[in-house]
Short mmCIF file of C-alpha atoms in Angstrom, two decimals:
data_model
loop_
_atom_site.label_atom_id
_atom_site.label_comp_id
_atom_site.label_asym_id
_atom_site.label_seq_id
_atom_site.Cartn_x
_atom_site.Cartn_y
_atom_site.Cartn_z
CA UNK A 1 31.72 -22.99 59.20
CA UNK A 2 34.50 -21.84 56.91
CA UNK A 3 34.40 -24.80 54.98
CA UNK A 4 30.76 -24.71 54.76
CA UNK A 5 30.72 -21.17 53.38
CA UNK A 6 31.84 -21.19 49.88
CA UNK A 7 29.83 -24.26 49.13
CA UNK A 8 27.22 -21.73 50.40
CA UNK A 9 28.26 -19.50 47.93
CA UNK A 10 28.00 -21.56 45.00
CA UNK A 11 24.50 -23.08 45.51
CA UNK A 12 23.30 -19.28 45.66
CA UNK A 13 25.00 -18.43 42.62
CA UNK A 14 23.43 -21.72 41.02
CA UNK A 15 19.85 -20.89 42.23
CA UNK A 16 19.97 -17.50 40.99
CA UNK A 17 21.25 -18.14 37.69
CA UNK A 18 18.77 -20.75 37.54
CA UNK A 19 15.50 -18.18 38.75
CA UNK A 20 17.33 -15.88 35.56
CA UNK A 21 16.42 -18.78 33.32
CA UNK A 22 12.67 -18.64 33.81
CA UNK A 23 10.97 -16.24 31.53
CA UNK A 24 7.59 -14.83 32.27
CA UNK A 25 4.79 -16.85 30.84
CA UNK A 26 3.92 -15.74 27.44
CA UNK A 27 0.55 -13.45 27.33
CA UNK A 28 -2.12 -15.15 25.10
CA UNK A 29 -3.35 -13.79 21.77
CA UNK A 30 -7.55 -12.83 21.23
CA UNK A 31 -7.72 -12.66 17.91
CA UNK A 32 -11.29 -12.21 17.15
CA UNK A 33 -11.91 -10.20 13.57
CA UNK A 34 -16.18 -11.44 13.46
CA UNK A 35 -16.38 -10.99 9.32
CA UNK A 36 -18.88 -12.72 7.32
CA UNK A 37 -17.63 -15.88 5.43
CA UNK A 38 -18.94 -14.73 2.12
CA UNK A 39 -18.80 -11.18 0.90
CA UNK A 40 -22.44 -9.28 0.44
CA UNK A 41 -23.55 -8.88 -3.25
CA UNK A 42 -26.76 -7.23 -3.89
CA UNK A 43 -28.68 -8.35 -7.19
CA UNK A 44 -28.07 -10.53 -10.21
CA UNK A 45 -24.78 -9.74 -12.31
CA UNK A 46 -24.56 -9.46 -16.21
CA UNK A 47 -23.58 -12.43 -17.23
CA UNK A 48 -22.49 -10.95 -20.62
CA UNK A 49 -19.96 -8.85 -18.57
CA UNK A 50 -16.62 -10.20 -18.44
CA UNK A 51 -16.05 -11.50 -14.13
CA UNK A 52 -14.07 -9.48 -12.09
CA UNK A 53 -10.67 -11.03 -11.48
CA UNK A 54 -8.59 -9.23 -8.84
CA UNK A 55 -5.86 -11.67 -9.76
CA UNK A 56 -5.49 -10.25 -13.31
CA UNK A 57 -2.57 -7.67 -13.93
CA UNK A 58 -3.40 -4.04 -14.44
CA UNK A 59 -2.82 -4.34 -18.15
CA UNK A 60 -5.43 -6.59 -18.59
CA UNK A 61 -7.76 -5.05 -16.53
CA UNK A 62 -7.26 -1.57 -18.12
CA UNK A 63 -7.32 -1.48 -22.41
CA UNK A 64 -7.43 1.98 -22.99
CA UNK A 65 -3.91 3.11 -24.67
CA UNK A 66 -3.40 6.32 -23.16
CA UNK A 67 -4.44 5.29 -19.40
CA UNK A 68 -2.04 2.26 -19.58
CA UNK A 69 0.37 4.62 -21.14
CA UNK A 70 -0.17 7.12 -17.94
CA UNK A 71 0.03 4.14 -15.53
CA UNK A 72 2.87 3.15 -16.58
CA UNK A 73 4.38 7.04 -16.48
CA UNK A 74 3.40 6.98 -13.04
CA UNK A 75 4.84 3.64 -11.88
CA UNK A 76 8.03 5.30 -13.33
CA UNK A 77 7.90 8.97 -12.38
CA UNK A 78 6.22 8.75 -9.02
CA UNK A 79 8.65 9.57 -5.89
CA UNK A 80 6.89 8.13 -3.31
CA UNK A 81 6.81 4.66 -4.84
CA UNK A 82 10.42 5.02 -5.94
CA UNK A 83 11.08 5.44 -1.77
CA UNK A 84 8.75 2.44 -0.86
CA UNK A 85 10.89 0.64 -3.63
CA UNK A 86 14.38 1.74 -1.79
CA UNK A 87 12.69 0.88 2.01
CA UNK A 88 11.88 -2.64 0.26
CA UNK A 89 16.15 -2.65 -0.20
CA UNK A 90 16.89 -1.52 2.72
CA UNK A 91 14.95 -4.05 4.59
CA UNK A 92 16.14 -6.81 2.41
CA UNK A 93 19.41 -5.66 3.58
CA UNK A 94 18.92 -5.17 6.80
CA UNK A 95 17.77 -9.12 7.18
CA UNK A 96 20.88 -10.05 4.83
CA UNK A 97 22.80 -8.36 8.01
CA UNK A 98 20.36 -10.28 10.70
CA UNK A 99 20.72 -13.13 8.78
CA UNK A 100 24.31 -13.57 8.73
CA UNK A 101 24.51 -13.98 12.28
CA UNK A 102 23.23 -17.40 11.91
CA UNK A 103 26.92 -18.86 10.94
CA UNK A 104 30.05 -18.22 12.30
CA UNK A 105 32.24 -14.99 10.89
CA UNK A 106 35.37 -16.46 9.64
CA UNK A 107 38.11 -13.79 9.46
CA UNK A 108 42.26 -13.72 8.10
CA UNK A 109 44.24 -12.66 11.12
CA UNK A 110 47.47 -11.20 11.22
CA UNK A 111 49.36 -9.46 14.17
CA UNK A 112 53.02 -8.56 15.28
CA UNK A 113 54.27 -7.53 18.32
CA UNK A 114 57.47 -6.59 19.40
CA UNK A 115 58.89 -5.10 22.31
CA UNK A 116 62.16 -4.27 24.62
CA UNK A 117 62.61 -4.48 28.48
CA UNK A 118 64.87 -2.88 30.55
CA UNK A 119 67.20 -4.67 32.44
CA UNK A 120 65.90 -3.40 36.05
CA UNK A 121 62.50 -5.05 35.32
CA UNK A 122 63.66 -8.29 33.80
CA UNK A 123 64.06 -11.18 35.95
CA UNK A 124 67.56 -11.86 34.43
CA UNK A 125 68.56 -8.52 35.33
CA UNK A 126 69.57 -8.00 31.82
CA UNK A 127 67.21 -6.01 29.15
CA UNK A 128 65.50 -8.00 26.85
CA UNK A 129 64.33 -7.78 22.97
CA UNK A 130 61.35 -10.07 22.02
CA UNK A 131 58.79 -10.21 19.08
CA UNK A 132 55.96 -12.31 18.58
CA UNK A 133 53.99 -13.03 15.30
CA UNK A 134 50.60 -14.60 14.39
CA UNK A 135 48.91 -15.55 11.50
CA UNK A 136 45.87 -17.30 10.61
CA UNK A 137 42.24 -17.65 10.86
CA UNK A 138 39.55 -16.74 13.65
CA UNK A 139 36.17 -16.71 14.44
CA UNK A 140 34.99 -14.11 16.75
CA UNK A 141 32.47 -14.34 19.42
CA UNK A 142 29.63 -16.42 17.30
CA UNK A 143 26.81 -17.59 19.37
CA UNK A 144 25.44 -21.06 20.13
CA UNK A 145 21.78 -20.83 18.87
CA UNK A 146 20.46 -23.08 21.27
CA UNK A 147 17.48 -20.93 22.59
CA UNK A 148 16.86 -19.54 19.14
CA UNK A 149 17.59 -16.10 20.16
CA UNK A 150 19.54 -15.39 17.07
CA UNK A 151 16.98 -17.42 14.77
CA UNK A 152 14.21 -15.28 16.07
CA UNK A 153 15.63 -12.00 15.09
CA UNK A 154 16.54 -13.72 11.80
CA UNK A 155 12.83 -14.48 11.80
CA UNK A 156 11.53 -11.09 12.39
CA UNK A 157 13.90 -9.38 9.82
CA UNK A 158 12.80 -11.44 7.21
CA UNK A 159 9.11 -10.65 8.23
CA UNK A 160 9.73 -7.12 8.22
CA UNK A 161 11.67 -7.58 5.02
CA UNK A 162 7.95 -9.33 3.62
CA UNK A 163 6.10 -6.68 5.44
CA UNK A 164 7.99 -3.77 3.81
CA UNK A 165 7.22 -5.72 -0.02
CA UNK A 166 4.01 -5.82 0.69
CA UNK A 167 3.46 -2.19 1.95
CA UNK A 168 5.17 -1.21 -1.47
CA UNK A 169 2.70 -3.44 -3.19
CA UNK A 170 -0.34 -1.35 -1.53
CA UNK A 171 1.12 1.81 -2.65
CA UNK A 172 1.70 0.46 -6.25
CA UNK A 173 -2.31 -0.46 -6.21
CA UNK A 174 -3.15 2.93 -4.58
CA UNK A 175 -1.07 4.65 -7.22
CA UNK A 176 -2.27 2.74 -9.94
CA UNK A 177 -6.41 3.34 -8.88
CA UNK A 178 -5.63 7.03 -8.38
CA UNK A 179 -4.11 7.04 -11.81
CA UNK A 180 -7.16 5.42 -13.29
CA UNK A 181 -9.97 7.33 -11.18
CA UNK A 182 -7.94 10.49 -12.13
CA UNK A 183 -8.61 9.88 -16.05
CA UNK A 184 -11.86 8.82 -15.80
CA UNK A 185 -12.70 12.08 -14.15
CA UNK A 186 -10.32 13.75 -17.50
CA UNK A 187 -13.14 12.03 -19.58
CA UNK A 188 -16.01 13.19 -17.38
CA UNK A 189 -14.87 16.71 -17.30
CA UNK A 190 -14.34 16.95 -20.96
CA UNK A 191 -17.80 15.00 -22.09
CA UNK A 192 -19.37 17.66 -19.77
CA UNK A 193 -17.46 20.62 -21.16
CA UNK A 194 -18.45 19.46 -24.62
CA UNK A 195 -22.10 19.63 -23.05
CA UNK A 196 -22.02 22.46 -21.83
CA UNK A 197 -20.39 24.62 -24.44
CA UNK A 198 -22.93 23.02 -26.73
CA UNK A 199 -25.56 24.34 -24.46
CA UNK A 200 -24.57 27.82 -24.41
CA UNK A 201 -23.86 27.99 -28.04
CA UNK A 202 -27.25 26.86 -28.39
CA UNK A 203 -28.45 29.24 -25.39
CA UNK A 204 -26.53 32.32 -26.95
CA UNK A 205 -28.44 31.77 -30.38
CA UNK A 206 -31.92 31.70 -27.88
CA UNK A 207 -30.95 34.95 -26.41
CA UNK A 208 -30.27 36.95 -29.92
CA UNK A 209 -33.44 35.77 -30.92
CA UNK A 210 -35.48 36.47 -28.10
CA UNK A 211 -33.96 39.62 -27.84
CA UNK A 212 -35.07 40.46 -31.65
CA UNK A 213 -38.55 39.04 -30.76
CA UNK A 214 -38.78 41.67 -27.71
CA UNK A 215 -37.78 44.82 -29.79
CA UNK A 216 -40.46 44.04 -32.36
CA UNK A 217 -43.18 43.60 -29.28
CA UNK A 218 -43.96 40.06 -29.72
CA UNK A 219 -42.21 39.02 -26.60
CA UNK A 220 -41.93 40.31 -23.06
CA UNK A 221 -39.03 41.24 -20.82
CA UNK A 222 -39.33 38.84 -18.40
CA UNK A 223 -38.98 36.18 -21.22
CA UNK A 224 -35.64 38.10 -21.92
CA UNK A 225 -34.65 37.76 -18.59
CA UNK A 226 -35.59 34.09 -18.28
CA UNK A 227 -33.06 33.24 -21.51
CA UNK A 228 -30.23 35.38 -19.80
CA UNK A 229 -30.66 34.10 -16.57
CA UNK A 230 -30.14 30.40 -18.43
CA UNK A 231 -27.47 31.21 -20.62
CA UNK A 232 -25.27 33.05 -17.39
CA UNK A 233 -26.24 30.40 -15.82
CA UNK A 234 -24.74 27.64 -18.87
CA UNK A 235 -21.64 30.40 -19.11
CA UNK A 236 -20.86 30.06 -14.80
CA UNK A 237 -21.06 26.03 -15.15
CA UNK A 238 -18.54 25.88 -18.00
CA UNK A 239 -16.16 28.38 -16.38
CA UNK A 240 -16.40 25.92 -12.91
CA UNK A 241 -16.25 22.67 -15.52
CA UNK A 242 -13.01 24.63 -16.94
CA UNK A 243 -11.88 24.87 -13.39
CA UNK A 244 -12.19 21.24 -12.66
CA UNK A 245 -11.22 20.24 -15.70
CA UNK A 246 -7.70 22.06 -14.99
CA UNK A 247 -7.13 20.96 -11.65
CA UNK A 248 -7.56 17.54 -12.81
CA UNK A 249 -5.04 17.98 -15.52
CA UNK A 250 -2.37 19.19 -12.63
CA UNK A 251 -3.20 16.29 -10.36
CA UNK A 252 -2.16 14.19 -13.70
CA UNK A 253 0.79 15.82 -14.47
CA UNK A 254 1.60 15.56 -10.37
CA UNK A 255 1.31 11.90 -10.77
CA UNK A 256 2.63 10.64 -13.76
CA UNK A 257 4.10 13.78 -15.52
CA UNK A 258 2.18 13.77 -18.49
CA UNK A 259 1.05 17.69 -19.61
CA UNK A 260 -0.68 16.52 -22.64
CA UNK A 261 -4.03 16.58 -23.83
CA UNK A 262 -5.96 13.76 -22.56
CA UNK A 263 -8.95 11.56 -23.32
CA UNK A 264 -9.23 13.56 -26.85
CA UNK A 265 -10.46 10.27 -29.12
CA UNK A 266 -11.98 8.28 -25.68
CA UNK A 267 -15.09 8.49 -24.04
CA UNK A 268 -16.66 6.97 -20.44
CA UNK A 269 -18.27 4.60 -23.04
CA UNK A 270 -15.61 3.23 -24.73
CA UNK A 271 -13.73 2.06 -21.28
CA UNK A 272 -14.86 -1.25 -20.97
CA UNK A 273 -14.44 -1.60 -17.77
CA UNK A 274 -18.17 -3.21 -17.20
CA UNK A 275 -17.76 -6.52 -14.66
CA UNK A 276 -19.89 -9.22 -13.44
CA UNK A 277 -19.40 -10.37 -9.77
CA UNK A 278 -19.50 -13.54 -8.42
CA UNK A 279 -22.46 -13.88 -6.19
CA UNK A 280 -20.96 -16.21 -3.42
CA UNK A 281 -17.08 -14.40 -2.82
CA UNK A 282 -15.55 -15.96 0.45
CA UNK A 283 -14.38 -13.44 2.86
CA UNK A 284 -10.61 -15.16 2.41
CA UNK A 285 -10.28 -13.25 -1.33
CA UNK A 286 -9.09 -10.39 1.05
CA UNK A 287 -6.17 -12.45 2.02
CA UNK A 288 -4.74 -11.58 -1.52
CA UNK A 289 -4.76 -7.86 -0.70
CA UNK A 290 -0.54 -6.72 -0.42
CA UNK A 291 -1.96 -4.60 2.97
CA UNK A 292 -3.52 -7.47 4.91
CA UNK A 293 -0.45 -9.68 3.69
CA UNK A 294 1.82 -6.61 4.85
CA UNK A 295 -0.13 -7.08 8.18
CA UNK A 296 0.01 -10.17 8.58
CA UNK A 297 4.22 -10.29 8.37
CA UNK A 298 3.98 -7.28 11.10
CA UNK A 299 2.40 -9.73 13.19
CA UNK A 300 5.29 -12.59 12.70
CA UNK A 301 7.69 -10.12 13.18
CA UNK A 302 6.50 -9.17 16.35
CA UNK A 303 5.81 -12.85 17.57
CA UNK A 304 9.44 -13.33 16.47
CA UNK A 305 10.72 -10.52 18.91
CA UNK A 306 9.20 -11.92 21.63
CA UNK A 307 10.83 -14.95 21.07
CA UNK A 308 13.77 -13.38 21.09
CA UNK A 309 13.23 -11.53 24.13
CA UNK A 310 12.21 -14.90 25.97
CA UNK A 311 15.75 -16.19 24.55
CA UNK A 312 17.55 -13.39 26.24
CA UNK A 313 16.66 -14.91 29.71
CA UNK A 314 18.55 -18.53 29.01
CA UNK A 315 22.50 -18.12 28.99
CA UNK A 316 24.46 -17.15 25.60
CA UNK A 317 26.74 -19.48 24.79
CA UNK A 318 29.33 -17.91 22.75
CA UNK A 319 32.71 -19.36 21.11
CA UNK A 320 36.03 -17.76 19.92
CA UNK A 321 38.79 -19.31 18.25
CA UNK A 322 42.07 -18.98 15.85
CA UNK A 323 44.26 -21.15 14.25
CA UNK A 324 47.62 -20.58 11.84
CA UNK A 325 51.22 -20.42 12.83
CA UNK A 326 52.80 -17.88 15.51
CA UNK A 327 56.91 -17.56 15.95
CA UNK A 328 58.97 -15.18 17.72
CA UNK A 329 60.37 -13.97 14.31
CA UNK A 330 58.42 -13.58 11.02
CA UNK A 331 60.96 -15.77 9.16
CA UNK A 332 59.88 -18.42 11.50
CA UNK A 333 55.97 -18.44 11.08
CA UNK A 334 55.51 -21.30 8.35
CA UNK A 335 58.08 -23.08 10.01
CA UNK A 336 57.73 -26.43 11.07
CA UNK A 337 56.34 -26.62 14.35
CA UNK A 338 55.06 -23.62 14.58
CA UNK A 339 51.19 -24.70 13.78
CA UNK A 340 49.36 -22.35 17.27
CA UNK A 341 45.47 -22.67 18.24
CA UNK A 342 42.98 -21.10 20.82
CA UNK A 343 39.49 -22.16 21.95
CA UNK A 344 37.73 -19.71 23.95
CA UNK A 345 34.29 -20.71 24.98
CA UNK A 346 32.37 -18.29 26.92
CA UNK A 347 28.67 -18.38 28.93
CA UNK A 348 27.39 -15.69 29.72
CA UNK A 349 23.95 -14.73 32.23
CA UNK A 350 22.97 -11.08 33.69
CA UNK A 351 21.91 -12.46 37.06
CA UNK A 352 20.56 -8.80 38.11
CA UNK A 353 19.76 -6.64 34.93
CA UNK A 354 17.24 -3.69 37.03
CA UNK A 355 14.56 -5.48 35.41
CA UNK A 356 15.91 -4.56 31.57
CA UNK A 357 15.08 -8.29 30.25
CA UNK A 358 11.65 -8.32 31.52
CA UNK A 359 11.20 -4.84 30.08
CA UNK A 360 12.23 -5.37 27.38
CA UNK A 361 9.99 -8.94 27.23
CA UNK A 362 6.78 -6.75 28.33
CA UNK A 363 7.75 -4.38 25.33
CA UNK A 364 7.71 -7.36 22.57
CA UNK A 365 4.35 -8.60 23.64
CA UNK A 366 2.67 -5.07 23.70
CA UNK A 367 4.08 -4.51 20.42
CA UNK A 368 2.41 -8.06 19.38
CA UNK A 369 -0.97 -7.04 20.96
CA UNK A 370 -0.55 -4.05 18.85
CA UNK A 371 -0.05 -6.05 15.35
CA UNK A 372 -2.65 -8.51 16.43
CA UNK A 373 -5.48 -5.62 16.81
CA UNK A 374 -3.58 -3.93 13.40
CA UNK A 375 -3.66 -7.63 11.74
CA UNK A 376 -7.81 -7.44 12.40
CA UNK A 377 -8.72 -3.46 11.84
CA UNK A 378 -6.88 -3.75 8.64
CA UNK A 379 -9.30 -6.95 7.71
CA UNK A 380 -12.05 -5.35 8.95
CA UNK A 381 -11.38 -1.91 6.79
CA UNK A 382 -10.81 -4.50 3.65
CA UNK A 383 -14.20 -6.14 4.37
CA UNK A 384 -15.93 -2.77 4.66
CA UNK A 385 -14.03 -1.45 1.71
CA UNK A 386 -15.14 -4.49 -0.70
CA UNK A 387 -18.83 -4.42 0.95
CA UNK A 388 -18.96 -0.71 0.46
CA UNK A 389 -18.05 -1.25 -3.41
CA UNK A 390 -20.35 -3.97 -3.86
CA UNK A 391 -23.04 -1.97 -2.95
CA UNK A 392 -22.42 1.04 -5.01
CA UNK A 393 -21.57 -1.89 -7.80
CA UNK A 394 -25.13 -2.69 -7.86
CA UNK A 395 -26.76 0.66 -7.29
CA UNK A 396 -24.90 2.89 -9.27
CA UNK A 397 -25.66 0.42 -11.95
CA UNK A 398 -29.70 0.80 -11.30
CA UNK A 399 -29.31 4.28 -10.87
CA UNK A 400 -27.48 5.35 -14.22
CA UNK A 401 -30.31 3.00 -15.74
CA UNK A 402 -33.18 5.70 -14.50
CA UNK A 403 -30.54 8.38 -15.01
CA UNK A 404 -30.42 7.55 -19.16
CA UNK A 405 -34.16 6.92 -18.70
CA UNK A 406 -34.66 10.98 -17.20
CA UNK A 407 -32.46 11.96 -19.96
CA UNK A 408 -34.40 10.60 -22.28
CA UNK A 409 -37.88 11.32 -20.55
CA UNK A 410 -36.22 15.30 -20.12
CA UNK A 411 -35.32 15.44 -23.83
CA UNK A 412 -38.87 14.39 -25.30
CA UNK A 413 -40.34 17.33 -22.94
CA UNK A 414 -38.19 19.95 -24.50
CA UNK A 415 -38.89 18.81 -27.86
CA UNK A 416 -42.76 18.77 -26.74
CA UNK A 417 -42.49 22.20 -25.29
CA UNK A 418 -40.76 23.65 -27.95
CA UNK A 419 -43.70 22.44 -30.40
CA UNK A 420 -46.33 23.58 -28.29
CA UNK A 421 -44.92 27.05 -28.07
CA UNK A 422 -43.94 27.13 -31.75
CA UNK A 423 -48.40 26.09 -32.08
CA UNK A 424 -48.83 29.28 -29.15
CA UNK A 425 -50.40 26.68 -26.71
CA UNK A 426 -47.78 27.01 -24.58
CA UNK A 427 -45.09 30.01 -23.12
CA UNK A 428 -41.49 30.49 -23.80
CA UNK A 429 -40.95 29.90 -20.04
CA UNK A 430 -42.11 26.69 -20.78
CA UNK A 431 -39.44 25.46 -22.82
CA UNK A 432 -36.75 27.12 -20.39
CA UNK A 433 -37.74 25.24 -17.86
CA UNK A 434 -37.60 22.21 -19.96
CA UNK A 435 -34.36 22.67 -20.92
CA UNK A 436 -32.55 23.94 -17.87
CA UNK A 437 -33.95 19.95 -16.96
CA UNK A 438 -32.39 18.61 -19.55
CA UNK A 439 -29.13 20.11 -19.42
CA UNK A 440 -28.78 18.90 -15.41
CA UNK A 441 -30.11 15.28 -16.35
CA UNK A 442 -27.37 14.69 -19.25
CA UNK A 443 -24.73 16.54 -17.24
CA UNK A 444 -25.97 14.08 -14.11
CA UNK A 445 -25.86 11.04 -16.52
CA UNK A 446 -21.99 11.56 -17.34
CA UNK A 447 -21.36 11.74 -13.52
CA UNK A 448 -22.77 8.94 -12.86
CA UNK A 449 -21.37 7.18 -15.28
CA UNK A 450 -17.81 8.13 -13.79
CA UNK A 451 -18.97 7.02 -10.68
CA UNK A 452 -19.65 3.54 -11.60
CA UNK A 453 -16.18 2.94 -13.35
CA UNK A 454 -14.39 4.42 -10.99
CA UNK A 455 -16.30 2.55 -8.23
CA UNK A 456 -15.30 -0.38 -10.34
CA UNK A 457 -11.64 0.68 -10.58
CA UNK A 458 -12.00 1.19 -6.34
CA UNK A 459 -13.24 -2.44 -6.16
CA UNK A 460 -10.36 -3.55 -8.22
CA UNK A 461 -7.99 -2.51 -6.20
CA UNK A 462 -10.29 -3.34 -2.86
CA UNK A 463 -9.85 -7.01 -3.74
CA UNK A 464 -6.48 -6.83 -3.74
CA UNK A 465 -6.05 -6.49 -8.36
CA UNK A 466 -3.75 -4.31 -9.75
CA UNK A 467 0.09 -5.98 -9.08
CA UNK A 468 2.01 -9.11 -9.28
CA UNK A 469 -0.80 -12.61 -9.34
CA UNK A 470 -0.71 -13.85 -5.44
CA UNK A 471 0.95 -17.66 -6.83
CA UNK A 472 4.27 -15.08 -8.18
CA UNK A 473 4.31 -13.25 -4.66
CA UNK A 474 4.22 -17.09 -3.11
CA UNK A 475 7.07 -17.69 -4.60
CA UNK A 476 9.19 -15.08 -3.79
CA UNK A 477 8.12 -15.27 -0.31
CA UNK A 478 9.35 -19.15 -0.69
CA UNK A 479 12.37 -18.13 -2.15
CA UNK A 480 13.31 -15.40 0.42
CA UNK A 481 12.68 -18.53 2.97
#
């Protein structure tokens, strides 16, 4: 039985290191994002328009002067980018650091020793001097890949790296729409102040004469009324259009840093920013947008972790070494004869861990589960994002068309109602009435014409337009490979 028992001992130790080699089985993915193949577009497009092209830079897109002039401010003054820019660094250098752990750390050695002892502990009973001396080169502790462990975390760095680009990317876009949307509304608000400080000039002459016309009796007070109510009435709507028009200037000057007068020689008109779409867009244009790509690297990363975690349960294989010269005395270390080596190979297996491997496994694949359902919500917020600009593409399009045509219609019935009470067929209330219409339909008009270039601006950037073409970000990605 003695002999029997450390033979015992070693097929135990065999079987359990061989039960610490089998890794869970990996969970399965359900990937299931259910988008359309093609993208919903309501209606015919103008096919005098130029075609939208989310693959074309921002300073094609845009071709006013001043707004790529403040997009460009912005791109250079805004904090927030400048930070996504330095977390793009630090990733990059973070899978640099990942990355090197791929090849052996070769390393110049050099180490002297020396030391004295006493006669009572040497075995010649007399004390003893001795040195010893090293020099060379070594390679510490680097790990046999042969699990891909090491290649895995390599993997998920440079994901995360990708990731991190792409993030930065979406920002840029972001920045760049808010920029845009931000100056449209500059050219809204100062179209409608024009308006409206037309309107109470013209309002203000109304009043002094109806005023004159109700101290000579051939008006009555309640007309009076009517033409102060509409010129307080003009006066509150330019103070709030003021208001706007201010705030808008600091959310400007937040974002770019530009205090200057803005959209002075421009108008909503002059933008052309008009675009025909494509009637049969495949869903898989949204794979060109920088947050789905972002998305899509989370997700590699996170399959690459739980590689790694699965690697962690085979043995690690590491090896240490050194060669150079070594010598009692430093006069003797490039001697001849005194060439030295070591080989230190080393395997290595936690037989009983508490459970930390498996943990840690089960951690990596919730954290996958996670990117899988963030890899569909974001496509799914993309699709609804594009559909939801489609749909205002086309309606906001009809609607400014019976917008101008109420403008018009409104303007002919003050002109009407201005004759008929200048013939005394019809009261001054009349025309009050018909121009407190017209004033909302052309201060409507402008909105809506805002709202349909900056829904176009929106759909821009919800195709994924605005940054570097997707063939340029291919081959960086290549290149980082």
């Amino acid at each position: 039985m003695k002999l029997l028992a450390p033979r015992i001992w070693i097929l135990s130790a065999a079987t359990l290191a061989l039960a610490a080699c089998v890794a869970p089985v990996p969970q399965p993915e359900n990937m299931e994002v259910g988008i359309p193949d093609q993208l919903p577009v309501l209606g015919t497009s103008n096919t005098d328009a130029p075609q939208l092209n989310p693959s074309d830079h921002w300073q094609q897109f845009f071709t006013d002067p001043q707004l790529k002039q403040l997009i460009q401010q912005a791109l250079d003054f805004n904090s927030d980018l400048k930070a996504a820019t330095a977390r793009v660094a630090e990733a990059r250098a973070i899978y640099g650091i990942q990355s090197s752990e791929r090849l052996p750390h070769i390393g110049a050695q050099g180490d002297g020793q020396r030391g004295r002892v006493p006669a009572d502990l040497s075995i010649t009973q007399q004390a003893v001097t001795s040195g010893q001396y090293q020099v060379g080169l070594g390679v510490s502790a680097f790990e046999l890949d042969f699990w891909g462990r090491v290649s895995s975390l390599s993997a998920a760095a440079l994901a995360q790296y990708l990731a991190t680009e792409q993030a930065r990317q979406a920002f840029e876009i972001s920045l760049i729409a808010m920029t845009a949307d931000a100056y449209l509304q500059a050219l809204e608000l100062a179209q409608r102040v024009e308006l409206a400080k037309k309107t109470v000039d013209s309002r203000t002459e109304s009043q002094r004469i109806m005023a004159q016309r109700v101290r000579v009796g051939s008006s009555s007070d309640l007309e009076l009324r009517a033409v102060d109510s509409l010129l307080l009435t003009a006066r509150s709507e330019l103070a709030n259009l003021e208001r706007e028009k201010a705030q808008n200037a600091a959310l400007i000057q937040q974002l770019t840093g530009y205090s200057g007068p803005l959209g002075e020689s421009s108008t909503l008109a002059q933008q052309q920013l008009e675009r025909a779409i494509t009637p049969d867009l495949p869903s898989t244009v949204l794979l060109q947008r920088p947050d789905i790509r972002a998305a899509e690297q989370q997700l590699l990363a996170a399959r690459a972790n739980v590689d790694a975690a699965r690697a962690a349960f085979f043995p690690r294989i590491t090896l240490t070494g050194f060669a150079g010269t070594a010598s009692s005395a430093l006069d003797g270390l490039f001697r001849g004869g005194s060439g030295a080596w070591t080989f230190m190979p080393q395997i290595s297996l936690p037989i009983f861990d508490g459970g930390a491997r498996e943990s840690n496994l089960a951690l990596a694949e919730a954290r996958k589960h996670i990117a899988v359902a963030n890899y569909e919500s974001t496509i799914r917020t993309a699709f609804r994002e594009v559909a939801d600009g489609l749909a205002a593409h086309h309606w906001l399009a009809q609607q400014e068309k019976e917008q101008a045509n109420l403008v018009r219609s409104e303007q002919d019935r003050a002109r009407l109602a201005m004759i008929r009470y200048e013939q005394g067929s019809a009261p001054y209330l009349e025309v009050l009435d018909a121009q407190r219409s017209q004033f909302a339909a052309e201060q409507m008009l402008l909105q809506l014409q805002r709202a349909r270039l900056s829904n176009t601006v929106a759909l821009y950037r919800a195709l994924g337009g605005g940054v570097t073409p997707p063939s340029e970000n291919h081959q960086s990605t290549s290149a980082a490979n």
